[in-house]
PDB file of C-alpha atoms in Angstrom:
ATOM      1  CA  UNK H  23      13.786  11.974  64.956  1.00 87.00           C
ATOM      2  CA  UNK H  24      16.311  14.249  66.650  1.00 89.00           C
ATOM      3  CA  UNK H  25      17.263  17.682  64.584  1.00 92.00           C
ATOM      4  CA  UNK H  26      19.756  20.074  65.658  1.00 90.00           C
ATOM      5  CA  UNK H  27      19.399  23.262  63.982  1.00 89.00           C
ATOM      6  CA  UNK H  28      23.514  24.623  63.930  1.00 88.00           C
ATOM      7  CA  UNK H  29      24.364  25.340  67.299  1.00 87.00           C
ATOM      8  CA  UNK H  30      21.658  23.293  68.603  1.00 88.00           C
ATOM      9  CA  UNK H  31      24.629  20.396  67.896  1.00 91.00           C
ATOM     10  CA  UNK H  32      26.342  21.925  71.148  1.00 89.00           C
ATOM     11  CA  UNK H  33      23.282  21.921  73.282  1.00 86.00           C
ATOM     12  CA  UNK H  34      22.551  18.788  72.407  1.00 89.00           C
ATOM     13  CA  UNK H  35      25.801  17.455  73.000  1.00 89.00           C
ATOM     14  CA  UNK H  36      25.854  18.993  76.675  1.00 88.00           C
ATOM     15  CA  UNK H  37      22.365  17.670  77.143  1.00 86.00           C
ATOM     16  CA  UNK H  38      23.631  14.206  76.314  1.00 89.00           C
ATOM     17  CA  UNK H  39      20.966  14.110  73.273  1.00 89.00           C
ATOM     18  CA  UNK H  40      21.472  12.277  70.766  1.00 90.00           C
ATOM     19  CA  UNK H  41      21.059  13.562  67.153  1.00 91.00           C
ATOM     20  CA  UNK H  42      19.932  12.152  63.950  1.00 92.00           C
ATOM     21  CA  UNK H  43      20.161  15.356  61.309  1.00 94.00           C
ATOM     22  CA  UNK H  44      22.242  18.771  62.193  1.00 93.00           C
ATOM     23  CA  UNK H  45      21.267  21.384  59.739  1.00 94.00           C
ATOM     24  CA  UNK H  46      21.972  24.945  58.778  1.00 90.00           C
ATOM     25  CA  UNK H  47      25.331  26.599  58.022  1.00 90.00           C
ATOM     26  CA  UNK H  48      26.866  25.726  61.077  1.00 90.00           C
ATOM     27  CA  UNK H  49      28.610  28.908  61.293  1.00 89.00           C
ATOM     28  CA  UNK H  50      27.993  29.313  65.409  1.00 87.00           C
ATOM     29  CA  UNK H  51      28.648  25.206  66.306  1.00 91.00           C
ATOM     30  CA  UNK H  52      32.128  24.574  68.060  1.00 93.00           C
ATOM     31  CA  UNK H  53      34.316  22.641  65.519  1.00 93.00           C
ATOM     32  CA  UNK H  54      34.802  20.161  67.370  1.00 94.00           C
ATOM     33  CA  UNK H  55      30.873  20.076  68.067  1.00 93.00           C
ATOM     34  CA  UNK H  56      30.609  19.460  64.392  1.00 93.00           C
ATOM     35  CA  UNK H  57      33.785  16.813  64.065  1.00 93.00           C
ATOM     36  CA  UNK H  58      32.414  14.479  66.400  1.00 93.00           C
ATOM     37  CA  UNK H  59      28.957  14.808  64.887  1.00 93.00           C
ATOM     38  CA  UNK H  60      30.366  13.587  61.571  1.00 93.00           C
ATOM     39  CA  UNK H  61      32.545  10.685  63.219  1.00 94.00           C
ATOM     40  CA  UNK H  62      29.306   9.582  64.769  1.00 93.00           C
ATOM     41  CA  UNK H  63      27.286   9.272  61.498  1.00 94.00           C
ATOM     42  CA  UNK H  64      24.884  12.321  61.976  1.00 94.00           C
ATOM     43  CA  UNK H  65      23.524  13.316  58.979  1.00 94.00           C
ATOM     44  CA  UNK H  66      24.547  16.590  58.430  1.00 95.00           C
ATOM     45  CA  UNK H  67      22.785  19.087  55.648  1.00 94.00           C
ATOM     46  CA  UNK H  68      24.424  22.429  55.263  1.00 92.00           C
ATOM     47  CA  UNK H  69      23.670  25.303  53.773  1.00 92.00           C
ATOM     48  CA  UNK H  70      25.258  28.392  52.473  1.00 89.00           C
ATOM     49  CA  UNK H  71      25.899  31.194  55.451  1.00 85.00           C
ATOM     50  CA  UNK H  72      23.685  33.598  52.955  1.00 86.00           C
ATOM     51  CA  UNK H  73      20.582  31.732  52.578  1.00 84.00           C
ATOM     52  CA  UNK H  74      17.130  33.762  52.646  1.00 87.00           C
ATOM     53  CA  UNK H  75      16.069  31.368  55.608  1.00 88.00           C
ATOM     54  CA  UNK H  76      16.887  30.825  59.870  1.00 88.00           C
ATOM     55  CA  UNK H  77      18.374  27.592  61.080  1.00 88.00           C
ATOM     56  CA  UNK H  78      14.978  27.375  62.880  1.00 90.00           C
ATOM     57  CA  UNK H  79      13.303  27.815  59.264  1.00 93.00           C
ATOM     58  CA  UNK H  80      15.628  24.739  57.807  1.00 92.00           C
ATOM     59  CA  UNK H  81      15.066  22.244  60.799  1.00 92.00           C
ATOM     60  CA  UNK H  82      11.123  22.615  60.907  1.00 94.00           C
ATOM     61  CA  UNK H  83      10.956  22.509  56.661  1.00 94.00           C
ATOM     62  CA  UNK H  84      13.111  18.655  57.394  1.00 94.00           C
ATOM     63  CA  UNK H  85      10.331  17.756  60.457  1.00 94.00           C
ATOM     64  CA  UNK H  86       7.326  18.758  58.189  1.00 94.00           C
ATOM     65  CA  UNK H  87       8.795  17.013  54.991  1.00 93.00           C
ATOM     66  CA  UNK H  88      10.121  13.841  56.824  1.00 89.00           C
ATOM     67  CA  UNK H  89       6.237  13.415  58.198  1.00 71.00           C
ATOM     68  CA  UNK H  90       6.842  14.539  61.900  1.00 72.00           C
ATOM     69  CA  UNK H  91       3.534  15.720  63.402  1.00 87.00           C
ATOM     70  CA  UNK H  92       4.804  16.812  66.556  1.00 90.00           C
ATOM     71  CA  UNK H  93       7.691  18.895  66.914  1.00 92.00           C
ATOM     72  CA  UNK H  94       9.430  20.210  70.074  1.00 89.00           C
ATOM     73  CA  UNK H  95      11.969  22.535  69.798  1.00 89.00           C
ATOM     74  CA  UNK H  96      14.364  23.725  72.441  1.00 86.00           C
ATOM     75  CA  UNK H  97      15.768  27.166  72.107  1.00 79.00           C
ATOM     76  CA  UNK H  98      15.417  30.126  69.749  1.00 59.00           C
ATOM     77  CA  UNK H  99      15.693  32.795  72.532  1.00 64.00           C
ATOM     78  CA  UNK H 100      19.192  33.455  72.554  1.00 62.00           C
ATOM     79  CA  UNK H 101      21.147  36.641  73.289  1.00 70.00           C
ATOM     80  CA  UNK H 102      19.379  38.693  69.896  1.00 79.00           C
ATOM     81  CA  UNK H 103      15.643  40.094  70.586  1.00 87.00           C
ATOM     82  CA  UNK H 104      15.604  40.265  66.446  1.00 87.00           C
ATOM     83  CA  UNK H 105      16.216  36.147  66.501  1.00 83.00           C
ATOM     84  CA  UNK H 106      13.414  35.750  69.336  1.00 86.00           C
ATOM     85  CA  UNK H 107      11.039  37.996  67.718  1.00 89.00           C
ATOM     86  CA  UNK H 108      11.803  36.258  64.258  1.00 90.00           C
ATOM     87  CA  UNK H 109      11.625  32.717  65.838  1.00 90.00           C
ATOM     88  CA  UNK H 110       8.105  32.849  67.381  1.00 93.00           C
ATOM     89  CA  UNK H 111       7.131  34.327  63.773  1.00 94.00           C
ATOM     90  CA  UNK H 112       8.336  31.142  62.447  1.00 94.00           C
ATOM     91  CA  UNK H 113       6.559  28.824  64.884  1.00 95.00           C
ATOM     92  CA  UNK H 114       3.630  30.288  63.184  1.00 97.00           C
ATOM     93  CA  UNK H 115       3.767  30.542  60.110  1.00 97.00           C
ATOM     94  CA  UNK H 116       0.908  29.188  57.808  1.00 96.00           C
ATOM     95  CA  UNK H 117       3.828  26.620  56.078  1.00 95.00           C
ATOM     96  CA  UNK H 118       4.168  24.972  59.280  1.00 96.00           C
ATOM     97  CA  UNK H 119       0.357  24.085  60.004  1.00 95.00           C
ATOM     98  CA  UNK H 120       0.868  20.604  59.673  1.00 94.00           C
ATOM     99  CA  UNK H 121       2.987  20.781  62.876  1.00 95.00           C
ATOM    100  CA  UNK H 122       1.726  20.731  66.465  1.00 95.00           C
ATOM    101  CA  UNK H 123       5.020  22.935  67.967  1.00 95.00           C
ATOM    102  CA  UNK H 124       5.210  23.182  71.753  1.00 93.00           C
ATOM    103  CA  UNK H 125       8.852  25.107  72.152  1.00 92.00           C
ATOM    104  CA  UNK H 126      11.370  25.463  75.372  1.00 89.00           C
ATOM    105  CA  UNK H 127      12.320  28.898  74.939  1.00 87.00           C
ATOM    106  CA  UNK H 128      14.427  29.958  77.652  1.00 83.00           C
ATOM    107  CA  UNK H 129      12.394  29.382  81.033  1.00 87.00           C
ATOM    108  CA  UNK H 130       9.645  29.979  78.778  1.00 91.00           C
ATOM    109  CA  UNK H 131       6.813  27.352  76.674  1.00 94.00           C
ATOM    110  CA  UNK H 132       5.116  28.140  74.069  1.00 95.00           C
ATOM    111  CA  UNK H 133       2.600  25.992  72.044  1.00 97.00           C
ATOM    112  CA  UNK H 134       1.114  27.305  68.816  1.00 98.00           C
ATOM    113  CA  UNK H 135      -2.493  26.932  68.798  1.00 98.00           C
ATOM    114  CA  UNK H 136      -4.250  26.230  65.463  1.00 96.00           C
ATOM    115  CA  UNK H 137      -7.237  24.166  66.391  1.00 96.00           C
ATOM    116  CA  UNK H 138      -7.225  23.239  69.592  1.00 97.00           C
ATOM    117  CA  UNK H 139      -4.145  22.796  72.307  1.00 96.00           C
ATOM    118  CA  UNK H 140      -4.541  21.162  75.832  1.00 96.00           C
ATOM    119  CA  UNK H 141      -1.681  21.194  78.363  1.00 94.00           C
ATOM    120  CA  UNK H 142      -1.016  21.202  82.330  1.00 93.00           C
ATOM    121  CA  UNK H 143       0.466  23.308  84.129  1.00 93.00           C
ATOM    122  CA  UNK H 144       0.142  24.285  88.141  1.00 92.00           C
ATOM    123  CA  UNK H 145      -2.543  26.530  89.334  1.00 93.00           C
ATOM    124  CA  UNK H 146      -1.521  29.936  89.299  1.00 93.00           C
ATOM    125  CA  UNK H 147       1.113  29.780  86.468  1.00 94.00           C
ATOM    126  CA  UNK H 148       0.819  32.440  84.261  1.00 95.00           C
ATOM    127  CA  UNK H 149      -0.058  32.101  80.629  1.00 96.00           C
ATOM    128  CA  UNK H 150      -0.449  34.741  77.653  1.00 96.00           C
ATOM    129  CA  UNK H 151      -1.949  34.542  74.655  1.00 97.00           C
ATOM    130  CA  UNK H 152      -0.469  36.091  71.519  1.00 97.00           C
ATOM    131  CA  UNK H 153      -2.104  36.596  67.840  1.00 97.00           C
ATOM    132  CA  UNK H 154       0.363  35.869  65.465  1.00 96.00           C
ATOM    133  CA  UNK H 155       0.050  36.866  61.288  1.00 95.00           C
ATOM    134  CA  UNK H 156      -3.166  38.655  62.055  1.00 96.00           C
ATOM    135  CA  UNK H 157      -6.312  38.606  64.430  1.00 97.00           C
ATOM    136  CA  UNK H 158      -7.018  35.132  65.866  1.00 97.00           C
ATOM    137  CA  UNK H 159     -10.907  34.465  66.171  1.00 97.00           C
ATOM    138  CA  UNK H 160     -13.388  32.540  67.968  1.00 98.00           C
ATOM    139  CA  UNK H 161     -11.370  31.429  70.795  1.00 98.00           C
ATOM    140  CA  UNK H 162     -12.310  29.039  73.874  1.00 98.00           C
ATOM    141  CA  UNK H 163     -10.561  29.030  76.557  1.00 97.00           C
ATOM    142  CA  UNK H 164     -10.845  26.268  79.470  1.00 97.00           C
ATOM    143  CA  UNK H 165      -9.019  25.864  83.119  1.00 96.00           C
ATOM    144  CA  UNK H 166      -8.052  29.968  82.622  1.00 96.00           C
ATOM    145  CA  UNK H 167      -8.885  32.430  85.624  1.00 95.00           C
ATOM    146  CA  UNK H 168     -10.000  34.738  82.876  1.00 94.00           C
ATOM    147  CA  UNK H 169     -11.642  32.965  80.502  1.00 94.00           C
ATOM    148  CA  UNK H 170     -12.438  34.092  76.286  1.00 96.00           C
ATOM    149  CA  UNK H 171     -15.808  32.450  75.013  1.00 96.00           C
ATOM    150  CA  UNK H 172     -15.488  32.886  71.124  1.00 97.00           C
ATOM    151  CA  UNK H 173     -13.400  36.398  71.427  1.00 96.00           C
ATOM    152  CA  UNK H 174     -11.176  37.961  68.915  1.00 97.00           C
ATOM    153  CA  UNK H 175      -7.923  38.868  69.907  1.00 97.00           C
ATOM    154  CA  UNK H 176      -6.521  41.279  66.929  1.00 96.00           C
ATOM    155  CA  UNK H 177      -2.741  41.244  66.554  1.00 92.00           C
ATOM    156  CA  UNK H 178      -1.297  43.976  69.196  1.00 88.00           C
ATOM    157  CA  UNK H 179      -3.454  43.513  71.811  1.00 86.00           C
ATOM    158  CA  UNK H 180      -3.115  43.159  75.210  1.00 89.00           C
ATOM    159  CA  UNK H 181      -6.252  41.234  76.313  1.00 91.00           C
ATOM    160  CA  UNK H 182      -4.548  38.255  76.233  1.00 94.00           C
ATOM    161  CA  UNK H 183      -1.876  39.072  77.836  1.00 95.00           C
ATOM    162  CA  UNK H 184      -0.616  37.582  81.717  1.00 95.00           C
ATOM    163  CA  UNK H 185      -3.985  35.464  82.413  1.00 95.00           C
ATOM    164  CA  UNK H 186      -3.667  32.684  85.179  1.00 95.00           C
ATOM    165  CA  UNK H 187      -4.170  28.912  85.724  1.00 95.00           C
ATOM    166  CA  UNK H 188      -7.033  27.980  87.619  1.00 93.00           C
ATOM    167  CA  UNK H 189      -7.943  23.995  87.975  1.00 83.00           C
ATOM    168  CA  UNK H 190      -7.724  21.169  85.711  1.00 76.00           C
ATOM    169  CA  UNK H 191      -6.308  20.809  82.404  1.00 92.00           C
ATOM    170  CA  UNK H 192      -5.948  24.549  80.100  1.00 96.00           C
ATOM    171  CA  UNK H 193      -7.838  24.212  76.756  1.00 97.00           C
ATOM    172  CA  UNK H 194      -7.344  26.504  73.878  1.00 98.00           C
ATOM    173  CA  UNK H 195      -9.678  26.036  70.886  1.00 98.00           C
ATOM    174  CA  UNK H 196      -8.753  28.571  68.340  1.00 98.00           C
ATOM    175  CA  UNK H 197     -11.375  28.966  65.060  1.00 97.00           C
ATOM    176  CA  UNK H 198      -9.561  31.293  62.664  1.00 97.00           C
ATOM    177  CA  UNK H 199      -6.103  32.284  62.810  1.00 97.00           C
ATOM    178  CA  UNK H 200      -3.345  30.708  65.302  1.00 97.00           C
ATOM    179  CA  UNK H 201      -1.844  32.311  68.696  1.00 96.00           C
ATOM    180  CA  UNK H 202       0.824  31.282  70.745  1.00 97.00           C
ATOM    181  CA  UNK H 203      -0.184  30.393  74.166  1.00 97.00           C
ATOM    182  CA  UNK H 204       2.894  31.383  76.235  1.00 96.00           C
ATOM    183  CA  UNK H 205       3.925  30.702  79.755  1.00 95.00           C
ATOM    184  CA  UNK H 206       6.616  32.748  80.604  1.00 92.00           C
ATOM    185  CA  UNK H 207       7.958  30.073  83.402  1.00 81.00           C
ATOM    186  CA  UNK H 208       9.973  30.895  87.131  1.00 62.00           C
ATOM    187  CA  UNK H 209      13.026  31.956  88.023  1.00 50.00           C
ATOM    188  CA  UNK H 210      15.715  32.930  85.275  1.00 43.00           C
ATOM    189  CA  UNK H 211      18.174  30.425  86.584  1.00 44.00           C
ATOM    190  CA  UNK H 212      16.025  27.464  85.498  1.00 47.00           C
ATOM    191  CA  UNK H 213      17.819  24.966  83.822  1.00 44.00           C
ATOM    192  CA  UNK H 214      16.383  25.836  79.932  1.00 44.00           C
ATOM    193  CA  UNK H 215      17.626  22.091  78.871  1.00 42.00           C
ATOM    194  CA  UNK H 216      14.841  20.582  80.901  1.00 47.00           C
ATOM    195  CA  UNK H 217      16.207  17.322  81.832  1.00 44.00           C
TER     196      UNK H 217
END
C-alpha cells in the first residue's frame, strides 16, 4: 500500500508513484496535486490543520493499523531542522514497534533498529548509530570497521557516531532500547526520489 503523507501527494506525483491513501491536512499539497488525487480515486483522510500529531505521525498510525510490517518512507528532512529532528523521533517511537522503518531522508537512510537490522551497503560508506528515547543496550554489530560487542550507547553520545563499512553484509542486533542506524549518503545533489 502506497501512503502519501500531505505533500508527499506532490512527490509522488513527480516520482510517477502511484498512491492508494493521502493523509494529513493537506495544507502544503499543490491544489491541483490534491484535485487530481481525488479524480483518480485516492482515498484521501484529512485532518484538521490543528491536530496534536505530524503528517508523518498520521501516515505510519494508517501502515501499523492496516497490518503493514514494513514501511519505507521517503522524506521528512525538509527545509525545518525542528521537522527533521521531530521526524526521526517519530520513526522511533515505542507505538511504532510493530514496524520495520528503513527511511530516504534526503541523501540520507536510516533504518530503526529494534531487534536486529541487516542491510548492504559499499565498503567504506559511512554509518552512525543513534540512541533514540533513552540508552540502547547490548548491541552487536557485524561488517562495521569499528565494531560494538554488547555495548551501551546512552542517548547523547558520540561513540556511535561516523563508523565505516568494512566487508559483507552490516548487522545490527540491538537488546534493549532501539537506535537508528544512519548513513548519511554522497553528494547533496543526489536524486532523494531514488528511482
Amino acid at each position: 500500500m502506497q501512503i502519501a503523507a500531505d505533500s508527499g501527494l506532490d512527490h509522488a506525483r513527480t516520482a510517477g508513484w502511484m498512491v492508494d491513501v493521502g493523509v494529513g491536512d493537506f495544507d502544503s499539497v499543490a491544489p491541483d496535486t490534491l484535485g487530481r488525487a481525488e479524480a483518480e480515486g485516492v482515498e484521501l483522510i484529512h485532518h484538521a490543520p490543528d491536530k496534536d500529531r505530524t503528517d508523518l505521525e498520521l501516515a505510519l498510525t494508517l501502515a501499523r493499523e492496516r497490518a503493514t510490517g514494513t514501511v519505507l518512507v521517503v522524506g521528512g528532512s525538509g527545509g525545518r531542522v525542528d521537522h527533521f529532528a521531530g521526524n526521526l523521533g517519530v520513526l522511533a517511537a515505542a507505538q511504532y514497534a510493530s514496524l520495520q522503518i528503513e527511511a530516504w531522508m534526503g541523501t540520507a537512510t536510516v533504518w530503526v533498529v529494534r531487534g536486529e537490522r541487516r542491510f548492504h551497503l559499499p565498503p567504506g560508506a559511512l554509518v552512525s548509530l543513534v540512541p533514540m528515547h533513552g540508552p540502547a543496550g547490548d548491541i552487536v554489530t557485524e561488517g562495521l570497521h569499528w565494531p560494538l560487542q554488547h555495548e551501551t550507547l546512552p542517548p547523547g553520545s558520540g561513540r556511535g557516531m561516523s563508523n565505516r563499512v568494512g566487508a559483507g553484509p552490516v548487522r545490527i542486533a540491538v537488546g534493549d532500547g532501539v537506535l537508528l542506524a544512519v548513513a548519511p549518503g554522497g553528494d547533496p545533489g543526489e536524486d532523494p526520489w531514488r528511482s
